[in-house]
């Protein structure tokens, strides 16, 4: 695409977006509005961005809250804004057996001579793959594009650029036309500075250099090897710079990246290991992979890719209501007897007294499983009772008549919060701070999809509410009410929780299985309503989330992604942060391996088979967890998920243990586990 066509394309998309805003009704009408007392004002965004929904679990969330000065890791660099400067760090990696993280150290700090630190930096624009930070106090504007090996900075108004380091600058050299400088630091780093026109830098002291008055583009990159091979690649691509990037699902299981490029020449970006894998599953004729050009990262090597647009194709996953393999009829009676009992014991009073959006969601999704199992084992007699239970319990949440809690729409950041969450940042696990939305809402959507499938009239009545719950975290197109994909990260290719609070390590996510469940449930909702767009987006996201879980959370014994010490002790990551991995959970220590397994497995549904498709890994996970099961205080509920994993390769052994269980997780049941065991291949 030529530059002119490219610009036209982006201009038209922008126009379409603005038009879509002006014709959309301005308010969420399905849930009452509320003023949240816990959410901060989004003051770091420039005024013209406040008219559209703002991202709440994004890769630049730290820039948007508090002082906006906490770092974010935008592969391959940490970026840390302050009032009048921006620091850049090419991190080293710390690792022991329980934690691994990237260490921020301000290798280079960029500012200008005339500082007026009264005005803090503003987010002047953002896109799926980038954020632009404006420093009104210094005449600098930074195009922060994820995966760019260069930091790109626009210097306005003839400013003297100041670059400093916390370590000694050992040497500075430059080319004859003064458009490239090489500086070596005494921490062994070699940094390259490129300018769009001649610039004259002089050394001030051991720690800083300053330029003459300059306007134009400056790009800064670390040269990741000591020789000259990488440097010449960086030289070659230094003149083409991305200013923003969009990611679009163009087809089922297909995601396309497109950057807007300025300058001239071919765009050089970096791909993480999963992107690299997905790039090679698609036809990418115009893309050249430089497989030896690598940067370090905790997510695995970041590899050079030349091209203005990429196509990423994920592995298709089957989205089905019932088990993928089916169940032999001879096992039906055993499942039915448990189903009769679990149906009879559905307790409406108990369920309707659950105020927590998370635990209520789990309770109704558990009952929805019973309905689907009843269909699969041809036992329709229990279905009316289950459906009545589901409708009676969920309607007060959808009608906003439930006195204990409920969903409300707030318009600062634009989205749903719970009634409890609008007054208390910790209520509903931080739902009011935009934490965990996909987890909670996924369970609701699952139950709603099952009711709507069985009772289309009911489905039609509650469609507006169902779509609001879905759109809160799975809006594909920009609209006035909700941001695009609240949780899913289109560059990293999995979801984040964490919401909007400041976190030194960026966003995090614990339960990948509950994230998978959210998109799986959304695609079932699409099936129930005959909405192919929702079905396809949900399916695509399910598949990307699964591939990411397998890549970064499931740690195989022979994994080379993480350092040896960490791999030795962990078969699964507990909390995965943007720039840290932890063994522990939010609610359990690293030793409680049964909890760590359970939180990556729940809920057990047909899609669990796709998430745990690697039987070799499942065996490793079960063996690694087994010593923890010898403790006396192990909860019966967690054991259920452990046996579910064992059933993948030894269903008879798992069955015996499941029949001996004396309790189940509140989202699980004996019926569901029997359904799972008998639907394994055997
Ligand atoms: C951000 O700025 C505030 C106010 O100047 C300061 O107290 C805080 O330590 C800074 N935070 C970081 C991460 O630098
Ligand atoms: C790993 O490092 C962290 C952070 O430095 C420390 O708190 C923890 O105790 C260490 N763990 C082990 C097992 O050494
Ligand atoms: C029936 O379910 C209840 C609780 O849900 C359980 O305590 C009981 O053991 C079950 N009985 C049978 C026969 O499965
Ligand atoms: C249902 O739950 C309520 C509230 O927890 C409890 O009081 C009642 O005994 C339960 N009913 C049955 C039949 O177990």
XYZ file of C-alpha atoms and ligand atoms in Angstrom:
738
model
C 0.000 0.000 0.000
C 1.446 3.354 -0.960
C 1.631 6.060 1.650
C -1.174 8.071 0.055
C -3.497 5.082 -0.139
C -2.484 4.149 3.381
C -3.265 7.580 4.740
C -6.586 7.603 2.922
C -7.424 4.213 4.395
C -6.709 5.359 7.939
C -8.494 8.650 7.359
C -11.632 6.836 6.161
C -11.551 4.470 9.126
C -11.260 7.406 11.462
C -14.158 9.119 9.715
C -16.297 5.990 9.918
C -15.494 5.848 13.602
C -16.467 9.463 14.243
C -19.688 8.963 12.296
C -20.488 5.817 14.247
C -20.134 7.810 17.443
C -22.384 10.622 16.391
C -25.228 8.357 15.299
C -25.094 5.948 18.229
C -27.374 6.630 21.144
C -25.172 8.139 23.822
C -26.160 5.980 26.746
C -26.448 2.409 27.875
C -30.200 1.884 28.270
C -30.370 -1.619 29.653
C -28.853 -0.996 33.032
C -29.339 2.022 35.307
C -26.614 4.651 35.362
C -24.411 5.267 38.350
C -21.737 7.698 39.414
C -18.811 5.602 40.623
C -17.170 6.846 43.786
C -14.086 4.712 43.378
C -12.977 5.429 39.809
C -10.500 8.251 39.169
C -11.094 10.795 36.421
C -9.198 9.953 33.252
C -7.254 13.199 33.363
C -4.193 12.051 31.424
C -6.130 11.674 28.208
C -6.368 14.712 26.028
C -9.822 16.268 25.914
C -10.659 15.059 22.421
C -10.258 11.421 23.538
C -12.743 11.695 26.379
C -15.698 11.496 24.018
C -15.073 7.846 23.245
C -14.790 4.880 25.626
C -11.337 4.584 27.165
C -9.338 1.393 27.546
C -9.270 -0.101 31.028
C -6.928 -3.110 30.930
C -4.495 -1.815 28.390
C -0.767 -2.024 27.838
C -0.459 1.684 28.712
C -2.834 1.780 31.695
C -0.108 3.089 34.029
C 0.279 6.185 31.831
C -3.416 6.927 32.328
C -3.749 6.905 36.122
C -2.284 8.565 39.232
C 0.728 10.636 38.183
C 1.025 8.747 34.903
C 4.680 8.116 35.729
C 4.842 4.375 36.398
C 6.674 2.366 33.738
C 5.101 0.051 31.179
C 6.952 -2.616 29.219
C 6.318 -2.108 25.508
C 8.454 -4.836 23.960
C 11.436 -4.581 23.792
C 11.744 -1.557 26.122
C 10.368 -0.326 29.387
C 9.014 3.198 28.960
C 8.742 5.476 31.963
C 7.329 8.970 31.607
C 7.925 11.671 34.164
C 6.767 15.286 34.139
C 9.295 16.510 31.604
C 11.178 13.483 30.326
C 10.799 9.923 29.176
C 13.124 7.092 30.188
C 13.925 4.022 28.222
C 15.212 0.707 29.554
C 16.318 -2.453 27.807
C 15.733 -4.717 30.773
C 17.717 -7.557 32.195
C 15.799 -10.549 33.547
C 15.841 -11.627 37.194
C 14.913 -15.216 37.866
C 14.699 -17.679 40.729
C 12.466 -20.679 41.339
C 9.363 -18.723 42.346
C 9.530 -15.514 40.377
C 10.953 -14.031 37.227
C 10.755 -10.406 36.188
C 12.359 -7.771 34.033
C 14.423 -5.183 35.830
C 13.774 -1.549 34.984
C 16.793 0.722 34.955
C 16.658 4.070 33.126
C 19.369 3.454 30.536
C 18.551 6.617 28.620
C 16.354 9.570 29.495
C 15.166 11.994 26.843
C 14.046 15.559 27.442
C 14.801 19.061 26.187
C 16.706 21.995 27.656
C 13.756 24.303 28.230
C 11.514 22.529 30.632
C 8.313 23.782 32.042
C 7.342 20.916 34.285
C 3.944 22.297 35.218
C 2.117 20.406 32.535
C 2.147 16.651 32.790
C 2.299 14.453 29.681
C -0.946 13.696 27.863
C -2.074 10.682 25.927
C -2.826 12.395 22.636
C -3.940 9.284 20.768
C -3.989 5.527 21.053
C -4.676 2.591 18.803
C -4.730 -1.191 19.127
C -0.948 -1.389 18.833
C 0.302 2.015 19.966
C -0.030 5.001 22.233
C 1.228 8.538 21.578
C 2.473 10.599 24.498
C 2.741 14.369 24.258
C 5.010 16.340 26.546
C 3.710 19.891 26.274
C 6.461 21.037 28.639
C 9.294 19.899 26.362
C 8.030 20.012 22.761
C 8.451 16.253 22.511
C 5.950 13.728 21.212
C 6.630 9.991 21.440
C 5.058 7.414 19.124
C 5.135 4.334 21.341
C 4.406 1.433 19.050
C 4.534 -2.062 20.493
C 7.251 -4.282 19.125
C 9.216 -1.453 17.569
C 12.959 -1.864 18.105
C 13.236 1.935 17.909
C 11.793 4.557 20.204
C 10.449 7.266 17.905
C 10.251 10.873 19.011
C 9.009 13.963 17.206
C 10.863 17.094 18.280
C 8.873 20.255 17.652
C 9.751 23.916 17.719
C 13.550 23.946 17.413
C 14.411 22.398 20.737
C 17.710 21.362 22.231
C 17.417 17.660 22.903
C 18.976 16.339 26.091
C 19.798 12.643 26.432
C 21.184 11.398 29.718
C 22.032 8.101 31.353
C 22.438 6.860 34.900
C 25.682 5.180 33.851
C 28.736 6.763 32.275
C 28.650 7.454 28.559
C 31.969 5.952 27.533
C 32.044 7.128 23.967
C 30.071 8.953 21.337
C 30.670 8.758 17.591
C 28.700 9.959 14.569
C 28.492 9.664 10.811
C 29.774 12.328 8.431
C 26.334 13.836 7.774
C 25.388 13.962 11.465
C 22.245 11.823 11.132
C 23.493 8.918 13.222
C 25.193 8.795 16.602
C 26.503 5.761 18.410
C 26.891 5.930 22.141
C 28.431 3.268 24.326
C 27.571 3.069 27.986
C 29.755 1.501 30.614
C 27.099 -1.181 31.216
C 28.165 -2.664 27.835
C 25.141 -1.268 26.005
C 25.483 0.283 22.575
C 22.709 2.701 21.594
C 22.079 4.147 18.160
C 20.472 7.527 17.670
C 19.061 8.412 14.249
C 17.829 11.834 13.174
C 15.686 12.779 10.181
C 18.072 15.658 9.379
C 21.542 16.629 10.618
C 21.748 17.196 14.337
C 24.725 18.276 16.365
C 25.109 16.570 19.736
C 27.827 17.502 22.219
C 28.795 15.788 25.408
C 27.932 17.810 28.514
C 29.508 15.646 31.130
C 30.018 11.946 31.800
C 26.277 11.313 31.871
C 24.611 13.423 29.196
C 24.664 14.895 25.709
C 22.745 17.880 24.307
C 21.930 18.853 20.749
C 21.769 22.176 18.975
C 18.291 23.459 18.187
C 16.533 20.734 16.206
C 13.120 19.895 14.786
C 12.294 16.557 13.267
C 12.295 12.883 14.094
C 14.752 11.201 16.433
C 14.850 7.427 16.750
C 16.742 5.510 19.394
C 17.498 1.797 19.388
C 19.775 -0.500 21.293
C 21.979 -2.658 19.153
C 21.431 -6.092 20.656
C 24.800 -7.554 19.605
C 28.278 -6.175 19.983
C 29.185 -6.698 16.321
C 27.884 -4.797 13.318
C 25.387 -7.251 11.766
C 22.390 -6.050 13.770
C 23.479 -2.464 13.544
C 23.389 -2.477 9.763
C 19.818 -3.838 9.845
C 18.828 -1.062 12.228
C 20.548 1.484 9.943
C 18.682 0.179 6.953
C 15.216 0.510 8.529
C 15.759 3.612 10.606
C 13.953 5.895 8.161
C 10.552 4.155 8.195
C 8.693 4.762 11.408
C 5.275 3.599 12.601
C 2.949 6.164 14.178
C 0.107 3.845 15.027
C -1.231 0.378 14.260
C -4.595 -1.290 13.982
C -5.476 -4.937 14.524
C -8.597 -6.358 12.896
C -10.178 -9.793 12.828
C -10.574 -10.092 9.071
C -11.733 -13.703 9.069
C -12.439 -16.549 11.443
C -9.203 -17.246 13.393
C -7.418 -14.529 11.426
C -6.058 -11.307 12.822
C -4.456 -8.648 10.672
C -2.037 -5.944 11.797
C -1.596 -2.780 9.796
C 0.715 0.042 10.798
C 0.613 3.559 9.570
C 4.120 4.284 8.476
C 5.839 7.569 7.801
C 9.270 8.430 6.463
C 10.531 6.093 3.760
C 11.741 2.521 3.365
C 10.472 -0.736 4.855
C 9.108 -1.027 8.350
C 11.065 -3.187 10.815
C 9.111 -4.539 13.786
C 9.625 -7.374 16.267
C 7.425 -10.443 16.743
C 7.098 -12.454 19.941
C 7.195 -16.265 19.776
C 3.452 -16.749 19.342
C 3.181 -14.083 16.658
C 6.056 -15.727 14.851
C 4.281 -19.071 14.917
C 1.020 -17.523 13.676
C 2.766 -15.501 10.968
C 4.030 -18.708 9.446
C 0.553 -20.287 9.503
C -0.742 -17.600 7.148
C 0.201 -16.349 3.713
C 2.451 -13.427 4.421
C 4.006 -12.844 0.980
C 5.041 -9.313 1.718
C 6.638 -10.057 5.061
C 10.291 -10.957 5.557
C 11.344 -12.630 8.801
C 14.884 -11.886 9.968
C 15.199 -14.935 12.158
C 18.640 -14.111 13.524
C 17.786 -10.533 14.433
C 16.707 -10.921 18.046
C 15.955 -8.957 21.182
C 15.612 -10.481 24.651
C 12.331 -10.555 26.454
C 10.757 -12.546 29.243
C 8.092 -13.611 26.738
C 10.766 -15.250 24.595
C 12.982 -13.893 21.832
C 11.574 -11.011 19.840
C 12.454 -11.555 16.199
C 12.746 -8.986 13.405
C 9.959 -8.844 10.826
C 9.991 -6.484 7.849
C 6.590 -5.447 6.479
C 3.761 -2.935 6.927
C 1.083 -5.500 7.656
C 0.989 -8.999 9.097
C -1.597 -11.757 8.979
C -1.761 -13.957 12.079
C -3.669 -17.209 11.789
C -4.513 -19.186 14.902
C -5.385 -22.849 15.272
C -9.131 -23.437 14.726
C -11.058 -24.619 17.780
C -14.426 -26.348 17.768
C -17.144 -24.365 19.555
C -19.791 -26.886 20.565
C -22.515 -27.081 23.216
C -21.770 -30.722 23.991
C -18.656 -32.837 24.288
C -16.513 -32.856 21.171
C -16.023 -36.639 21.076
C -19.461 -37.713 22.301
C -20.266 -40.256 25.024
C -20.906 -43.959 24.660
C -24.589 -44.630 25.462
C -23.676 -47.358 27.905
C -22.452 -44.679 30.330
C -25.675 -42.667 30.219
C -27.399 -44.357 33.215
C -24.541 -43.556 35.595
C -24.531 -39.902 34.528
C -28.334 -39.705 34.663
C -28.541 -40.913 38.238
C -26.148 -38.187 39.316
C -27.964 -35.652 37.136
C -31.284 -36.458 38.820
C -29.716 -35.898 42.202
C -27.883 -32.668 41.268
C -31.026 -31.291 39.629
C -33.150 -32.116 42.637
C -30.626 -30.380 44.883
C -30.517 -27.086 42.971
C -31.270 -24.628 45.755
C -32.937 -21.466 44.499
C -32.980 -19.732 47.886
C -29.273 -20.338 48.376
C -28.397 -19.232 44.837
C -30.494 -16.084 44.972
C -28.817 -15.053 48.177
C -25.375 -14.935 46.542
C -24.476 -11.268 46.236
C -21.054 -11.675 44.641
C -21.187 -11.310 40.852
C -18.385 -13.865 40.522
C -19.865 -16.568 42.750
C -23.376 -16.013 41.446
C -22.028 -16.364 37.896
C -20.356 -19.639 38.796
C -23.533 -20.976 40.408
C -25.701 -20.352 37.343
C -23.067 -21.606 34.921
C -22.912 -24.802 36.997
C -26.670 -25.238 36.597
C -26.417 -24.478 32.870
C -23.932 -27.349 32.583
C -26.559 -29.674 34.073
C -28.989 -28.586 31.341
C -26.475 -29.319 28.579
C -25.505 -32.673 30.069
C -29.213 -33.575 30.244
C -29.458 -32.915 26.514
C -26.354 -34.911 25.740
C -27.407 -37.984 27.696
C -30.994 -37.720 26.337
C -32.632 -37.086 29.679
C -34.968 -34.162 28.895
C -37.217 -34.755 31.881
C -35.017 -32.628 34.150
C -34.675 -29.728 31.702
C -37.806 -27.717 32.617
C -36.781 -27.701 36.261
C -33.247 -26.516 35.466
C -34.476 -23.828 33.086
C -36.934 -22.533 35.659
C -34.138 -22.394 38.212
C -31.899 -20.518 35.783
C -34.508 -17.974 34.736
C -35.783 -17.276 38.226
C -32.328 -16.703 39.616
C -30.834 -14.638 36.780
C -33.777 -12.386 35.895
C -33.387 -10.060 38.883
C -29.809 -9.362 37.730
C -31.002 -8.606 34.193
C -34.081 -6.620 35.283
C -31.999 -4.652 37.808
C -34.373 -5.677 40.573
C -31.900 -7.683 42.669
C -31.502 -5.825 45.932
C -28.166 -7.354 46.947
C -26.145 -6.265 43.903
C -26.552 -5.826 40.151
C -25.041 -4.226 37.059
C -24.925 -0.478 36.511
C -23.472 1.639 33.737
C -20.908 4.285 34.593
C -19.777 6.915 32.128
C -16.293 8.043 33.267
C -14.500 5.142 31.622
C -17.689 3.710 30.133
C -18.750 0.287 31.095
C -20.593 -1.876 33.546
C -19.754 -1.908 37.207
C -21.561 -3.703 39.991
C -23.618 -1.864 42.551
C -21.247 -3.061 45.292
C -18.246 -2.178 43.142
C -19.371 1.400 42.596
C -18.708 2.182 46.275
C -15.927 -0.186 47.143
C -12.828 -0.751 44.994
C -12.342 -4.226 46.444
C -15.942 -5.464 46.135
C -16.586 -8.196 43.580
C -12.822 -8.710 43.236
C -12.366 -5.177 41.953
C -15.092 -5.322 39.308
C -15.803 -1.640 39.969
C -12.183 -0.847 39.053
C -12.653 -2.812 35.811
C -10.834 -5.873 37.121
C -11.907 -9.399 36.031
C -14.874 -8.366 33.859
C -14.418 -11.171 31.353
C -14.307 -13.805 34.126
C -17.544 -12.760 35.820
C -19.462 -11.884 32.685
C -18.340 -15.069 30.939
C -20.216 -17.158 33.495
C -23.346 -15.027 33.043
C -23.164 -15.336 29.262
C -22.806 -19.083 29.495
C -26.034 -19.421 31.458
C -27.874 -16.888 29.286
C -26.772 -18.687 26.113
C -28.160 -21.975 27.427
C -31.525 -20.451 28.367
C -31.806 -18.540 25.065
C -31.022 -21.676 23.109
C -33.843 -23.582 24.825
C -36.309 -20.724 24.995
C -35.919 -18.266 22.099
C -38.764 -16.079 23.387
C -36.984 -15.610 26.677
C -33.810 -15.013 24.677
C -35.499 -12.274 22.643
C -36.834 -10.576 25.777
C -33.412 -10.442 27.395
C -31.311 -9.915 24.282
C -30.525 -6.233 25.045
C -29.156 -7.126 28.477
C -27.314 -10.187 27.172
C -25.647 -8.064 24.496
C -24.679 -5.379 27.003
C -22.947 -7.957 29.195
C -21.164 -9.313 26.134
C -20.256 -5.919 24.656
C -18.781 -4.726 27.910
C -15.732 -6.940 27.246
C -16.166 -8.064 23.645
C -17.007 -5.070 21.470
C -15.296 -5.444 18.148
C -16.068 -2.125 16.530
C -15.645 1.198 18.212
C -18.961 2.323 19.638
C -20.113 4.915 22.042
C -20.864 2.658 24.986
C -17.924 0.305 25.464
C -14.252 0.246 24.510
C -13.008 -2.219 21.922
C -12.152 -5.562 23.555
C -11.821 -4.486 27.176
C -9.630 -7.400 28.259
C -8.092 -8.917 25.156
C -4.662 -7.622 24.191
C -4.396 -7.585 20.407
C -0.604 -7.522 20.456
C 0.136 -10.005 23.230
C -2.831 -12.186 22.085
C -4.395 -12.981 25.446
C -6.519 -11.135 27.965
C -5.553 -9.064 30.946
C -7.332 -8.516 34.202
C -6.196 -5.898 36.696
C -8.426 -3.072 35.526
C -7.168 0.486 35.823
C -5.058 0.669 39.020
C -1.363 1.474 38.763
C 0.827 -1.642 38.884
C 4.631 -1.528 38.576
C 4.572 -4.726 36.479
C 1.659 -3.751 34.252
C -1.588 -5.700 33.891
C -1.872 -9.305 34.996
C -3.997 -12.360 34.488
C -4.338 -15.415 36.677
C -7.024 -17.766 35.329
C -6.589 -18.509 31.643
C -9.372 -21.098 31.717
C -11.887 -18.527 32.916
C -10.691 -16.166 30.178
C -11.161 -18.919 27.586
C -14.589 -19.551 29.099
C -15.559 -15.905 28.557
C -14.939 -15.977 24.802
C -16.280 -19.504 24.449
C -19.474 -18.433 26.254
C -19.734 -15.368 24.025
C -19.486 -17.519 20.914
C -22.196 -19.828 22.317
C -24.295 -16.705 22.809
C -23.700 -15.952 19.123
C -24.900 -19.483 18.296
C -27.981 -19.121 20.487
C -28.951 -15.835 18.813
C -27.918 -16.887 15.310
C -25.412 -14.027 15.255
C -22.481 -15.117 13.134
C -20.432 -11.999 13.876
C -20.495 -12.628 17.625
C -19.974 -16.342 17.080
C -16.906 -15.749 14.906
C -15.303 -13.119 17.092
C -15.874 -15.272 20.182
C -14.409 -18.297 18.408
C -11.343 -16.405 17.212
C -10.671 -14.967 20.654
C -11.153 -18.401 22.236
C -8.521 -19.806 19.973
C -5.980 -17.003 20.525
C -6.518 -17.134 24.293
C -5.925 -20.909 24.256
C -2.726 -20.609 22.238
C -1.410 -17.934 24.623
C -2.286 -20.000 27.689
C -0.373 -22.912 26.199
C 2.562 -20.701 25.256
C 3.031 -18.642 28.437
C 1.115 -20.260 31.300
C 1.631 -23.974 30.622
C 5.276 -24.591 31.470
C 6.534 -27.834 30.006
C 9.458 -29.632 31.598
C 11.634 -28.980 28.572
C 10.477 -25.383 28.101
C 13.169 -22.987 26.970
C 10.973 -19.925 27.219
C 11.676 -19.257 30.889
C 14.958 -19.617 32.773
C 15.885 -23.073 34.094
C 15.347 -22.292 37.800
C 11.783 -21.222 37.148
C 10.988 -24.101 34.795
C 12.273 -26.636 37.289
C 9.749 -25.652 39.980
C 6.720 -24.656 37.933
C 4.453 -26.545 35.551
C 2.131 -23.607 35.450
C 2.466 -19.858 35.999
C 0.378 -18.505 38.884
C 0.023 -14.798 38.136
C 1.305 -13.670 34.778
C 2.113 -9.953 34.635
C 3.138 -7.973 31.622
C 6.713 -7.978 32.923
C 6.712 -10.560 35.719
C 5.820 -14.222 36.283
C 4.883 -15.488 39.718
C 4.324 -18.961 41.120
C 1.885 -17.788 43.765
C -1.767 -16.939 43.285
C -3.611 -13.875 44.539
C -5.274 -16.119 47.093
C -2.915 -19.061 47.636
C 0.792 -19.634 48.141
C 2.943 -21.359 45.540
C 3.036 -24.608 47.550
C -0.715 -25.117 47.116
C -0.281 -26.648 43.705
C -3.797 -28.093 43.640
C -5.099 -24.501 43.719
C -2.720 -23.469 40.946
C -3.936 -26.331 38.782
C -7.603 -25.694 39.574
C -7.550 -22.006 38.668
C -6.165 -22.859 35.216
C -8.755 -25.594 34.621
C -12.095 -24.235 35.888
C -14.762 -24.412 34.565
C -14.736 -27.879 32.983
C -16.722 -27.630 29.736
C -16.341 -28.955 26.175
C -13.669 -26.313 25.393
C -11.454 -27.708 28.187
C -10.485 -30.399 25.700
C -8.999 -27.789 23.337
C -7.230 -25.931 26.152
C -5.595 -29.159 27.341
C -4.998 -30.737 23.951
C -1.374 -31.569 24.754
C -1.625 -34.861 26.658
C 2.111 -34.987 27.361
C 1.887 -31.651 29.139
C -1.238 -32.702 31.057
C 0.655 -35.708 32.474
C 3.499 -33.443 33.578
C 1.033 -31.092 35.227
C -0.711 -33.885 37.125
C 2.571 -35.446 38.287
C 3.859 -32.069 39.426
C 0.663 -31.419 41.390
C 0.415 -34.853 42.992
C 2.700 -34.283 46.054
C 0.364 -31.461 47.149
C -2.603 -33.861 47.175
C -0.996 -35.764 50.051
C -1.702 -32.892 52.441
C -4.624 -33.477 54.806
C -6.274 -30.100 54.300
C -6.742 -30.327 50.531
C -10.174 -29.093 49.515
C -12.367 -31.665 47.776
C -13.382 -29.052 45.210
C -9.800 -28.561 43.987
C -9.252 -32.309 43.810
C -12.074 -32.511 41.294
C -10.107 -30.428 38.762
C -6.978 -32.470 39.356
C -8.857 -35.713 38.613
C -10.401 -34.067 35.556
C -6.867 -33.605 34.226
C -5.889 -37.151 35.097
C -8.963 -38.379 33.213
C -7.480 -37.028 29.989
C -5.002 -39.921 29.906
C -6.324 -42.382 32.531
C -10.081 -42.104 32.838
C -10.592 -45.260 34.891
C -8.206 -44.235 37.632
C -9.727 -40.738 37.683
C -13.287 -42.105 37.761
C -12.661 -44.115 40.924
C -11.295 -41.043 42.706
C -14.085 -38.791 41.484
C -16.702 -41.205 42.817
C -15.003 -40.990 46.214
C -15.139 -37.183 46.371
C -17.264 -35.794 49.184
C -17.607 -32.273 47.765
C -17.276 -30.202 44.602
C -16.235 -26.697 43.657
C -19.202 -24.310 43.597
C -18.928 -24.145 39.796
C -18.633 -27.889 39.399
C -20.698 -30.992 40.179
C -20.447 -34.756 40.198
C -22.617 -34.795 37.071
C -20.234 -32.490 35.257
C -17.180 -34.543 36.230
C -18.847 -37.811 35.192
C -19.828 -36.210 31.884
C -16.183 -35.166 31.428
C -14.683 -38.547 32.316
C -17.072 -40.505 30.108
C -16.536 -38.157 27.186
C -12.761 -38.707 27.151
C -11.506 -40.932 24.373
C -11.746 -44.560 25.411
C 5.472 9.602 40.392
O 5.427 10.938 40.817
C 5.102 11.115 42.205
C 4.940 12.601 42.473
O 6.037 13.291 42.028
C 6.158 10.449 43.058
O 5.830 10.570 44.424
C 6.250 8.971 42.682
O 7.284 8.355 43.402
C 6.493 8.819 41.185
N 6.382 7.386 40.841
C 7.270 6.763 40.119
C 7.013 5.339 39.852
O 8.254 7.301 39.679
C 12.969 -15.118 44.653
O 13.173 -13.725 44.591
C 12.194 -12.968 45.243
C 12.384 -11.519 44.900
O 13.707 -11.140 45.034
C 12.254 -13.255 46.738
O 11.287 -12.498 47.436
C 12.013 -14.735 46.940
O 12.162 -15.071 48.293
C 12.965 -15.563 46.102
N 12.523 -16.948 46.167
C 13.342 -17.965 46.332
C 12.729 -19.311 46.390
O 14.539 -17.801 46.428
C -26.815 -35.886 45.956
O -26.291 -34.548 46.011
C -25.967 -34.128 47.324
C -25.560 -32.669 47.313
O -25.613 -32.069 46.088
C -24.894 -35.009 47.892
O -24.577 -34.602 49.197
C -25.331 -36.448 47.853
O -24.272 -37.262 48.248
C -25.770 -36.844 46.475
N -26.310 -38.180 46.483
C -26.015 -39.054 45.552
C -26.675 -40.372 45.676
O -25.245 -38.824 44.618
C -31.411 -24.098 50.545
O -30.556 -23.061 50.992
C -31.057 -22.391 52.121
C -30.170 -21.176 52.345
O -28.835 -21.524 52.295
C -31.108 -23.354 53.298
O -31.584 -22.682 54.429
C -32.026 -24.502 52.939
O -31.994 -25.463 53.951
C -31.607 -25.133 51.615
N -32.630 -26.060 51.198
C -32.427 -27.348 51.047
C -33.579 -28.145 50.597
O -31.319 -27.845 51.199
